[in-house]
């Protein structure tokens, strides 16, 4: 859902100085970090066709303004959970070209003139491919990385040796620590911008939007698909193993179990006994120091996202992180150029940061330390 929101934001964004023109003449999509990238692209195309018929609608020229490419390989090395959303789609018959740096540069050139290029990385992408893009694409203005999961250069598993895990961690540190230098070597005026929910927004749930708001802007087919997000069932199943109180019984091992998914979807929308049971279980799991130590990211999500979602009267949200973060970056850039929207006051500011190169956990990206600003 958040990838759909991200593409919609870039297609809908109007030029701040002339709202009769789009901000982006072309939107080049590179599908990555999935085993079946063609099927993911098919799912995106299906969404855009539905969104063009929705009210309010996407621009009718979306097809002529988009280019579709795929990464040469899946940097994560395995299928990812959200591919389950598209498992019922028929196998696509169309070809999705490989996003070589030369091919991406050729797609940029189709915009004509000397186009300025903004890059938004909202999925994991191989470091080597990023460096090649820097070298081939002209006039990069900003490179935005929604930091965290999208920063990964692989997924370690139990079969990996300690040396292999250390090597992956080092690679991820190097990716982040050298991004700015590599970008500005070829594009001296370009800026690297990181965003992340806990740092960029005051509200830990800023990556989501209210369900009723989403229903105004997204087709119902996509709303129902997003409601069955395995994020929630996976988080609940993981937390359940660490709860001392109100542990859920008879739950499946698979977050895609249809019956359990339906139970969770209903509990998010209805003030029923299951909702209260899940909320109590999540609060219990949040007190587990073992959970916090072994799964710090999941523990954070239970505490700051899961518990609020299932507490009090139902007010379900849908994940729109990618779209929210791109919108925040674009609004900041408009404000910086003196073109902020009337009445807009929460456009934020950029803070300098330094990569902490000591991170040794391949499951986590290296942390960034905000530098103190001096007069």
CSV table of C-alpha atoms in Angstrom, one decimal:
chain,number,residue,atom,x,y,z
A,1,UNK,CA,0.0,0.0,0.0
A,2,UNK,CA,2.8,2.5,0.9
A,3,UNK,CA,4.5,1.8,-2.5
A,4,UNK,CA,1.2,2.6,-4.2
A,5,UNK,CA,1.0,5.8,-2.2
A,6,UNK,CA,4.5,6.7,-3.1
A,7,UNK,CA,3.9,6.4,-6.8
A,8,UNK,CA,0.6,8.3,-6.5
A,9,UNK,CA,2.4,11.2,-4.7
A,10,UNK,CA,5.0,11.5,-7.5
A,11,UNK,CA,2.4,11.4,-10.2
A,12,UNK,CA,0.1,13.8,-8.5
A,13,UNK,CA,2.7,16.4,-7.3
A,14,UNK,CA,2.3,19.7,-9.2
A,15,UNK,CA,5.0,22.2,-9.9
A,16,UNK,CA,5.1,24.7,-7.0
A,17,UNK,CA,5.6,27.6,-9.3
A,18,UNK,CA,3.1,26.5,-12.0
A,19,UNK,CA,0.4,24.2,-10.8
A,20,UNK,CA,-0.8,23.5,-14.4
A,21,UNK,CA,2.3,21.4,-14.8
A,22,UNK,CA,3.4,18.2,-13.0
A,23,UNK,CA,6.5,18.3,-10.8
A,24,UNK,CA,7.8,15.2,-12.6
A,25,UNK,CA,7.6,14.8,-16.4
A,26,UNK,CA,8.6,11.2,-16.0
A,27,UNK,CA,8.3,8.7,-13.2
A,28,UNK,CA,10.7,5.8,-13.6
A,29,UNK,CA,9.9,2.8,-11.4
A,30,UNK,CA,12.5,0.2,-10.6
A,31,UNK,CA,11.1,-2.9,-8.9
A,32,UNK,CA,13.5,-4.5,-6.5
A,33,UNK,CA,13.7,-6.5,-3.3
A,34,UNK,CA,11.2,-9.2,-4.3
A,35,UNK,CA,11.6,-12.6,-5.8
A,36,UNK,CA,8.8,-12.1,-8.5
A,37,UNK,CA,9.4,-8.5,-9.4
A,38,UNK,CA,7.3,-8.8,-12.6
A,39,UNK,CA,4.2,-9.9,-10.6
A,40,UNK,CA,4.8,-7.0,-8.2
A,41,UNK,CA,4.9,-4.6,-11.2
A,42,UNK,CA,1.7,-6.2,-12.4
A,43,UNK,CA,0.1,-5.4,-9.1
A,44,UNK,CA,1.2,-1.8,-9.3
A,45,UNK,CA,-0.2,-1.4,-12.9
A,46,UNK,CA,-3.5,-2.9,-11.8
A,47,UNK,CA,-3.7,-0.4,-8.9
A,48,UNK,CA,-2.9,2.6,-11.2
A,49,UNK,CA,-5.7,1.5,-13.6
A,50,UNK,CA,-8.1,1.4,-10.7
A,51,UNK,CA,-6.9,4.7,-9.3
A,52,UNK,CA,-7.4,6.4,-12.6
A,53,UNK,CA,-11.1,5.5,-12.4
A,54,UNK,CA,-11.3,6.4,-8.7
A,55,UNK,CA,-12.6,9.8,-7.5
A,56,UNK,CA,-10.4,11.8,-6.9
A,57,UNK,CA,-8.5,10.2,-9.8
A,58,UNK,CA,-4.8,9.9,-10.7
A,59,UNK,CA,-3.8,12.0,-13.7
A,60,UNK,CA,-5.1,10.4,-16.9
A,61,UNK,CA,-1.6,10.7,-18.5
A,62,UNK,CA,0.0,8.3,-15.9
A,63,UNK,CA,0.7,5.6,-18.5
A,64,UNK,CA,2.7,7.9,-20.9
A,65,UNK,CA,4.7,9.4,-18.0
A,66,UNK,CA,5.8,6.1,-16.4
A,67,UNK,CA,8.7,3.8,-17.2
A,68,UNK,CA,8.8,0.3,-15.8
A,69,UNK,CA,12.0,-1.6,-15.0
A,70,UNK,CA,13.3,-4.2,-12.6
A,71,UNK,CA,16.5,-4.8,-10.7
A,72,UNK,CA,18.8,-7.4,-12.1
A,73,UNK,CA,18.5,-9.5,-8.9
A,74,UNK,CA,16.8,-9.5,-5.5
A,75,UNK,CA,19.3,-8.0,-3.1
A,76,UNK,CA,17.5,-9.7,-0.2
A,77,UNK,CA,18.0,-13.2,-1.7
A,78,UNK,CA,14.5,-14.4,-0.8
A,79,UNK,CA,10.8,-13.7,-1.3
A,80,UNK,CA,9.4,-11.0,1.0
A,81,UNK,CA,6.1,-11.1,3.0
A,82,UNK,CA,4.2,-8.5,0.9
A,83,UNK,CA,4.6,-10.7,-2.2
A,84,UNK,CA,1.8,-12.8,-0.6
A,85,UNK,CA,-0.6,-10.0,-1.5
A,86,UNK,CA,-0.1,-10.8,-5.2
A,87,UNK,CA,0.0,-14.6,-5.0
A,88,UNK,CA,-3.4,-14.9,-6.6
A,89,UNK,CA,-2.5,-12.8,-9.6
A,90,UNK,CA,-2.1,-14.6,-12.9
A,91,UNK,CA,1.5,-14.8,-14.2
A,92,UNK,CA,2.2,-11.6,-16.2
A,93,UNK,CA,2.8,-12.1,-19.9
A,94,UNK,CA,4.7,-8.8,-20.4
A,95,UNK,CA,8.4,-8.3,-20.1
A,96,UNK,CA,10.0,-6.0,-17.5
A,97,UNK,CA,13.4,-4.8,-18.7
A,98,UNK,CA,16.5,-4.9,-16.4
A,99,UNK,CA,17.3,-1.5,-14.9
A,100,UNK,CA,20.9,-1.2,-16.1
A,101,UNK,CA,22.3,2.2,-15.4
A,102,UNK,CA,22.5,2.9,-19.2
A,103,UNK,CA,18.8,2.0,-19.6
A,104,UNK,CA,17.7,4.3,-16.7
A,105,UNK,CA,19.8,7.1,-18.1
A,106,UNK,CA,18.1,6.6,-21.5
A,107,UNK,CA,14.7,6.8,-19.8
A,108,UNK,CA,15.7,10.0,-18.1
A,109,UNK,CA,16.8,11.5,-21.4
A,110,UNK,CA,13.3,11.0,-22.8
A,111,UNK,CA,12.2,13.9,-20.6
A,112,UNK,CA,14.1,16.2,-23.0
A,113,UNK,CA,16.5,19.1,-22.3
A,114,UNK,CA,18.6,18.7,-19.2
A,115,UNK,CA,16.2,17.3,-16.6
A,116,UNK,CA,16.8,17.5,-12.9
A,117,UNK,CA,16.5,14.1,-11.3
A,118,UNK,CA,15.1,13.2,-7.8
A,119,UNK,CA,15.7,9.6,-6.7
A,120,UNK,CA,13.5,8.1,-3.9
A,121,UNK,CA,14.8,4.7,-2.6
A,122,UNK,CA,11.8,3.1,-0.9
A,123,UNK,CA,13.0,-0.6,-1.2
A,124,UNK,CA,16.3,-2.4,-0.6
A,125,UNK,CA,18.6,-2.0,-3.6
A,126,UNK,CA,22.1,-3.4,-4.3
A,127,UNK,CA,24.9,-0.9,-3.4
A,128,UNK,CA,26.7,-1.6,-6.7
A,129,UNK,CA,23.6,-0.7,-8.7
A,130,UNK,CA,23.3,2.5,-6.8
A,131,UNK,CA,26.9,3.5,-7.5
A,132,UNK,CA,26.3,2.8,-11.2
A,133,UNK,CA,23.2,5.0,-11.2
A,134,UNK,CA,25.2,7.9,-9.7
A,135,UNK,CA,27.8,7.5,-12.4
A,136,UNK,CA,25.4,7.3,-15.4
A,137,UNK,CA,22.4,9.5,-14.5
A,138,UNK,CA,22.8,13.3,-15.2
A,139,UNK,CA,21.8,16.1,-12.9
A,140,UNK,CA,20.8,14.3,-9.7
A,141,UNK,CA,19.2,16.9,-7.4
A,142,UNK,CA,18.4,14.7,-4.3
A,143,UNK,CA,18.8,11.1,-3.3
A,144,UNK,CA,16.2,10.3,-0.6
A,145,UNK,CA,16.5,7.1,1.4
A,146,UNK,CA,13.6,6.1,3.7
A,147,UNK,CA,16.0,4.6,6.2
A,148,UNK,CA,15.8,1.3,7.9
A,149,UNK,CA,14.4,-1.8,6.1
A,150,UNK,CA,15.1,-0.1,2.8
A,151,UNK,CA,18.8,0.2,3.8
A,152,UNK,CA,19.4,-3.6,3.8
A,153,UNK,CA,22.0,-5.3,1.6
A,154,UNK,CA,20.8,-8.8,2.4
A,155,UNK,CA,19.1,-11.0,5.0
A,156,UNK,CA,21.1,-13.1,7.4
A,157,UNK,CA,19.7,-16.5,8.4
A,158,UNK,CA,20.6,-19.2,10.9
A,159,UNK,CA,22.7,-21.0,8.3
A,160,UNK,CA,25.1,-18.1,8.0
A,161,UNK,CA,28.5,-18.2,9.8
A,162,UNK,CA,29.5,-15.4,12.1
A,163,UNK,CA,32.0,-14.2,9.5
A,164,UNK,CA,29.2,-14.0,6.9
A,165,UNK,CA,27.0,-12.0,9.2
A,166,UNK,CA,29.9,-9.6,10.1
A,167,UNK,CA,30.6,-9.1,6.4
A,168,UNK,CA,26.9,-8.2,5.7
A,169,UNK,CA,26.9,-5.8,8.6
A,170,UNK,CA,30.1,-4.2,7.3
A,171,UNK,CA,28.7,-3.9,3.8
A,172,UNK,CA,25.6,-2.1,5.1
A,173,UNK,CA,27.7,0.3,7.1
A,174,UNK,CA,29.8,1.0,4.1
A,175,UNK,CA,26.8,1.6,2.0
A,176,UNK,CA,25.5,4.3,4.3
A,177,UNK,CA,28.8,5.8,5.3
A,178,UNK,CA,29.9,6.4,1.7
A,179,UNK,CA,26.6,7.4,0.1
A,180,UNK,CA,27.2,11.1,0.4
A,181,UNK,CA,30.8,11.0,-0.9
A,182,UNK,CA,29.9,8.8,-3.9
A,183,UNK,CA,26.9,10.9,-4.7
A,184,UNK,CA,28.7,14.3,-4.6
A,185,UNK,CA,31.8,13.1,-6.4
A,186,UNK,CA,29.6,12.9,-9.6
A,187,UNK,CA,26.9,15.4,-8.6
A,188,UNK,CA,28.6,18.1,-6.4
A,189,UNK,CA,25.3,20.0,-5.7
A,190,UNK,CA,23.2,16.9,-5.0
A,191,UNK,CA,21.9,16.2,-1.5
A,192,UNK,CA,21.4,13.0,0.4
A,193,UNK,CA,18.3,13.0,2.6
A,194,UNK,CA,17.4,10.3,5.1
A,195,UNK,CA,14.1,10.0,6.8
A,196,UNK,CA,12.8,7.6,9.4
A,197,UNK,CA,9.6,7.4,11.4
A,198,UNK,CA,10.9,8.0,15.0
A,199,UNK,CA,13.3,10.7,13.9
A,200,UNK,CA,11.4,12.5,11.1
A,201,UNK,CA,8.0,12.6,12.8
A,202,UNK,CA,6.8,13.3,16.3
A,203,UNK,CA,4.2,10.6,16.1
A,204,UNK,CA,5.6,7.0,16.0
A,205,UNK,CA,2.6,6.0,13.8
A,206,UNK,CA,3.3,8.7,11.2
A,207,UNK,CA,3.9,6.0,8.6
A,208,UNK,CA,0.2,5.3,8.7
A,209,UNK,CA,-3.0,7.1,7.8
A,210,UNK,CA,-6.5,6.7,9.2
A,211,UNK,CA,-8.6,4.1,7.3
A,212,UNK,CA,-11.5,6.5,6.5
A,213,UNK,CA,-9.0,9.0,5.0
A,214,UNK,CA,-7.5,6.2,2.9
A,215,UNK,CA,-10.9,5.3,1.6
A,216,UNK,CA,-11.3,8.7,0.1
A,217,UNK,CA,-8.1,8.4,-2.0
A,218,UNK,CA,-7.7,4.7,-2.7
A,219,UNK,CA,-9.9,2.2,-4.5
A,220,UNK,CA,-11.7,-0.3,-2.2
A,221,UNK,CA,-9.9,-3.2,-3.8
A,222,UNK,CA,-6.6,-1.8,-2.6
A,223,UNK,CA,-8.1,-0.9,0.8
A,224,UNK,CA,-9.2,-4.5,1.4
A,225,UNK,CA,-5.8,-5.8,0.2
A,226,UNK,CA,-4.0,-3.4,2.7
A,227,UNK,CA,-6.3,-4.4,5.6
A,228,UNK,CA,-5.0,-7.9,5.1
A,229,UNK,CA,-1.5,-6.8,5.7
A,230,UNK,CA,0.6,-9.6,7.1
A,231,UNK,CA,2.5,-7.0,9.1
A,232,UNK,CA,-0.2,-7.2,11.8
A,233,UNK,CA,-0.5,-11.0,12.0
A,234,UNK,CA,3.2,-11.5,11.9
A,235,UNK,CA,3.7,-8.9,14.7
A,236,UNK,CA,1.0,-10.4,16.8
A,237,UNK,CA,2.3,-14.0,16.4
A,238,UNK,CA,5.8,-12.9,17.4
A,239,UNK,CA,4.6,-10.9,20.4
A,240,UNK,CA,2.4,-13.8,21.5
A,241,UNK,CA,5.4,-16.0,22.2
A,242,UNK,CA,6.7,-13.4,24.8
A,243,UNK,CA,3.4,-12.6,26.6
A,244,UNK,CA,3.0,-13.8,30.1
A,245,UNK,CA,-0.7,-12.8,30.2
A,246,UNK,CA,-3.6,-13.3,27.8
A,247,UNK,CA,-1.6,-15.4,25.4
A,248,UNK,CA,-3.6,-16.2,22.3
A,249,UNK,CA,-4.4,-19.9,21.9
A,250,UNK,CA,-4.9,-21.9,18.8
A,251,UNK,CA,-3.0,-19.5,16.6
A,252,UNK,CA,-1.3,-20.6,13.4
A,253,UNK,CA,2.4,-20.5,12.7
A,254,UNK,CA,1.9,-18.8,9.3
A,255,UNK,CA,1.0,-15.1,9.2
A,256,UNK,CA,-0.9,-15.7,6.0
A,257,UNK,CA,-3.5,-18.1,7.5
A,258,UNK,CA,-6.8,-16.7,6.1
A,259,UNK,CA,-8.9,-17.4,9.1
A,260,UNK,CA,-6.4,-15.8,11.5
A,261,UNK,CA,-6.0,-12.9,9.1
A,262,UNK,CA,-9.8,-12.3,9.1
A,263,UNK,CA,-9.8,-12.4,12.9
A,264,UNK,CA,-7.2,-9.7,13.1
A,265,UNK,CA,-8.8,-7.5,10.4
A,266,UNK,CA,-12.1,-7.7,12.3
A,267,UNK,CA,-10.4,-6.9,15.7
A,268,UNK,CA,-8.8,-3.8,14.2
A,269,UNK,CA,-12.2,-2.5,13.0
A,270,UNK,CA,-14.7,-3.8,15.7
A,271,UNK,CA,-14.8,-3.2,19.4
A,272,UNK,CA,-15.0,-7.0,20.2
A,273,UNK,CA,-13.6,-9.3,22.8
A,274,UNK,CA,-10.8,-10.4,20.4
A,275,UNK,CA,-9.6,-6.8,20.1
A,276,UNK,CA,-9.4,-6.5,23.9
A,277,UNK,CA,-7.6,-9.9,24.2
A,278,UNK,CA,-5.0,-8.9,21.6
A,279,UNK,CA,-4.4,-5.5,23.3
A,280,UNK,CA,-3.9,-7.2,26.7
A,281,UNK,CA,-1.5,-9.7,25.1
A,282,UNK,CA,0.5,-7.0,23.4
A,283,UNK,CA,0.9,-5.0,26.7
A,284,UNK,CA,2.1,-8.2,28.4
A,285,UNK,CA,4.7,-8.8,25.6
A,286,UNK,CA,5.9,-5.2,25.7
A,287,UNK,CA,7.1,-5.8,29.3
A,288,UNK,CA,9.3,-8.7,28.3
A,289,UNK,CA,13.0,-7.8,28.4
A,290,UNK,CA,13.8,-10.9,26.5
A,291,UNK,CA,11.6,-9.7,23.6
A,292,UNK,CA,13.1,-6.3,23.7
A,293,UNK,CA,16.7,-7.7,23.6
A,294,UNK,CA,16.1,-10.4,21.0
A,295,UNK,CA,13.8,-8.4,18.7
A,296,UNK,CA,14.3,-4.7,19.4
A,297,UNK,CA,12.5,-3.5,16.2
A,298,UNK,CA,9.5,-5.7,16.7
A,299,UNK,CA,9.3,-4.7,20.4
A,300,UNK,CA,9.4,-1.1,19.4
A,301,UNK,CA,6.5,-1.7,16.9
A,302,UNK,CA,4.4,-3.6,19.5
A,303,UNK,CA,4.9,-0.8,22.0
A,304,UNK,CA,4.4,2.2,19.7
A,305,UNK,CA,2.2,0.9,16.9
A,306,UNK,CA,0.5,-2.3,17.9
A,307,UNK,CA,-0.7,-1.4,21.4
A,308,UNK,CA,-2.2,2.0,20.2
A,309,UNK,CA,-3.8,0.3,17.2
A,310,UNK,CA,-5.8,-2.2,19.4
A,311,UNK,CA,-6.4,0.1,22.4
A,312,UNK,CA,-9.6,2.0,23.0
A,313,UNK,CA,-12.3,2.5,20.3
A,314,UNK,CA,-11.3,1.2,16.9
A,315,UNK,CA,-9.5,3.7,14.7
A,316,UNK,CA,-7.7,1.5,12.2
A,317,UNK,CA,-4.9,2.8,10.1
A,318,UNK,CA,-3.2,1.7,6.9
A,319,UNK,CA,0.6,1.7,6.3
A,320,UNK,CA,1.5,4.6,3.9
A,321,UNK,CA,5.1,5.1,5.0
A,322,UNK,CA,6.7,5.5,1.6
A,323,UNK,CA,4.1,8.0,0.4
A,324,UNK,CA,4.1,10.0,3.7
A,325,UNK,CA,7.9,10.3,3.6
A,326,UNK,CA,8.2,11.3,0.0
A,327,UNK,CA,5.4,13.9,0.5
A,328,UNK,CA,7.3,15.2,3.6
A,329,UNK,CA,10.5,15.6,1.6
A,330,UNK,CA,8.7,17.3,-1.3
A,331,UNK,CA,6.9,19.7,1.0
A,332,UNK,CA,10.2,20.5,2.7
A,333,UNK,CA,11.9,21.2,-0.6
A,334,UNK,CA,9.0,23.5,-1.7
A,335,UNK,CA,9.2,25.4,1.6
A,336,UNK,CA,13.0,25.7,1.2
A,337,UNK,CA,12.5,27.3,-2.2
A,338,UNK,CA,9.9,29.7,-0.8
A,339,UNK,CA,6.9,27.8,-2.3
A,340,UNK,CA,5.3,26.3,0.8
A,341,UNK,CA,1.5,25.8,0.7
A,342,UNK,CA,-0.6,28.5,2.3
A,343,UNK,CA,-1.3,27.6,5.9
A,344,UNK,CA,1.4,24.9,6.0
A,345,UNK,CA,3.6,25.3,9.1
A,346,UNK,CA,5.0,21.7,9.8
A,347,UNK,CA,7.4,21.3,7.0
A,348,UNK,CA,10.3,20.4,9.2
A,349,UNK,CA,14.0,21.1,8.7
A,350,UNK,CA,17.1,19.1,7.7
A,351,UNK,CA,19.5,18.1,10.4
A,352,UNK,CA,23.1,17.0,9.7
A,353,UNK,CA,24.0,13.5,10.8
A,354,UNK,CA,27.0,11.1,10.9
A,355,UNK,CA,26.9,7.4,10.3
A,356,UNK,CA,27.9,5.2,13.3
A,357,UNK,CA,30.3,2.7,11.8
A,358,UNK,CA,30.3,0.4,14.8
A,359,UNK,CA,27.0,-1.5,14.1
A,360,UNK,CA,27.7,-5.2,14.0
A,361,UNK,CA,24.2,-6.6,13.7
A,362,UNK,CA,23.3,-7.5,10.1
A,363,UNK,CA,19.6,-7.4,10.9
A,364,UNK,CA,19.8,-3.7,11.7
A,365,UNK,CA,21.0,-0.8,9.6
A,366,UNK,CA,23.8,1.3,11.2
A,367,UNK,CA,22.5,4.1,13.3
A,368,UNK,CA,22.9,7.8,12.5
A,369,UNK,CA,23.9,10.3,15.1
A,370,UNK,CA,22.4,13.8,14.7
A,371,UNK,CA,25.2,16.4,14.9
A,372,UNK,CA,24.8,19.4,17.2
A,373,UNK,CA,24.2,22.5,15.3
A,374,UNK,CA,26.4,25.5,16.2
A,375,UNK,CA,25.7,29.1,15.5
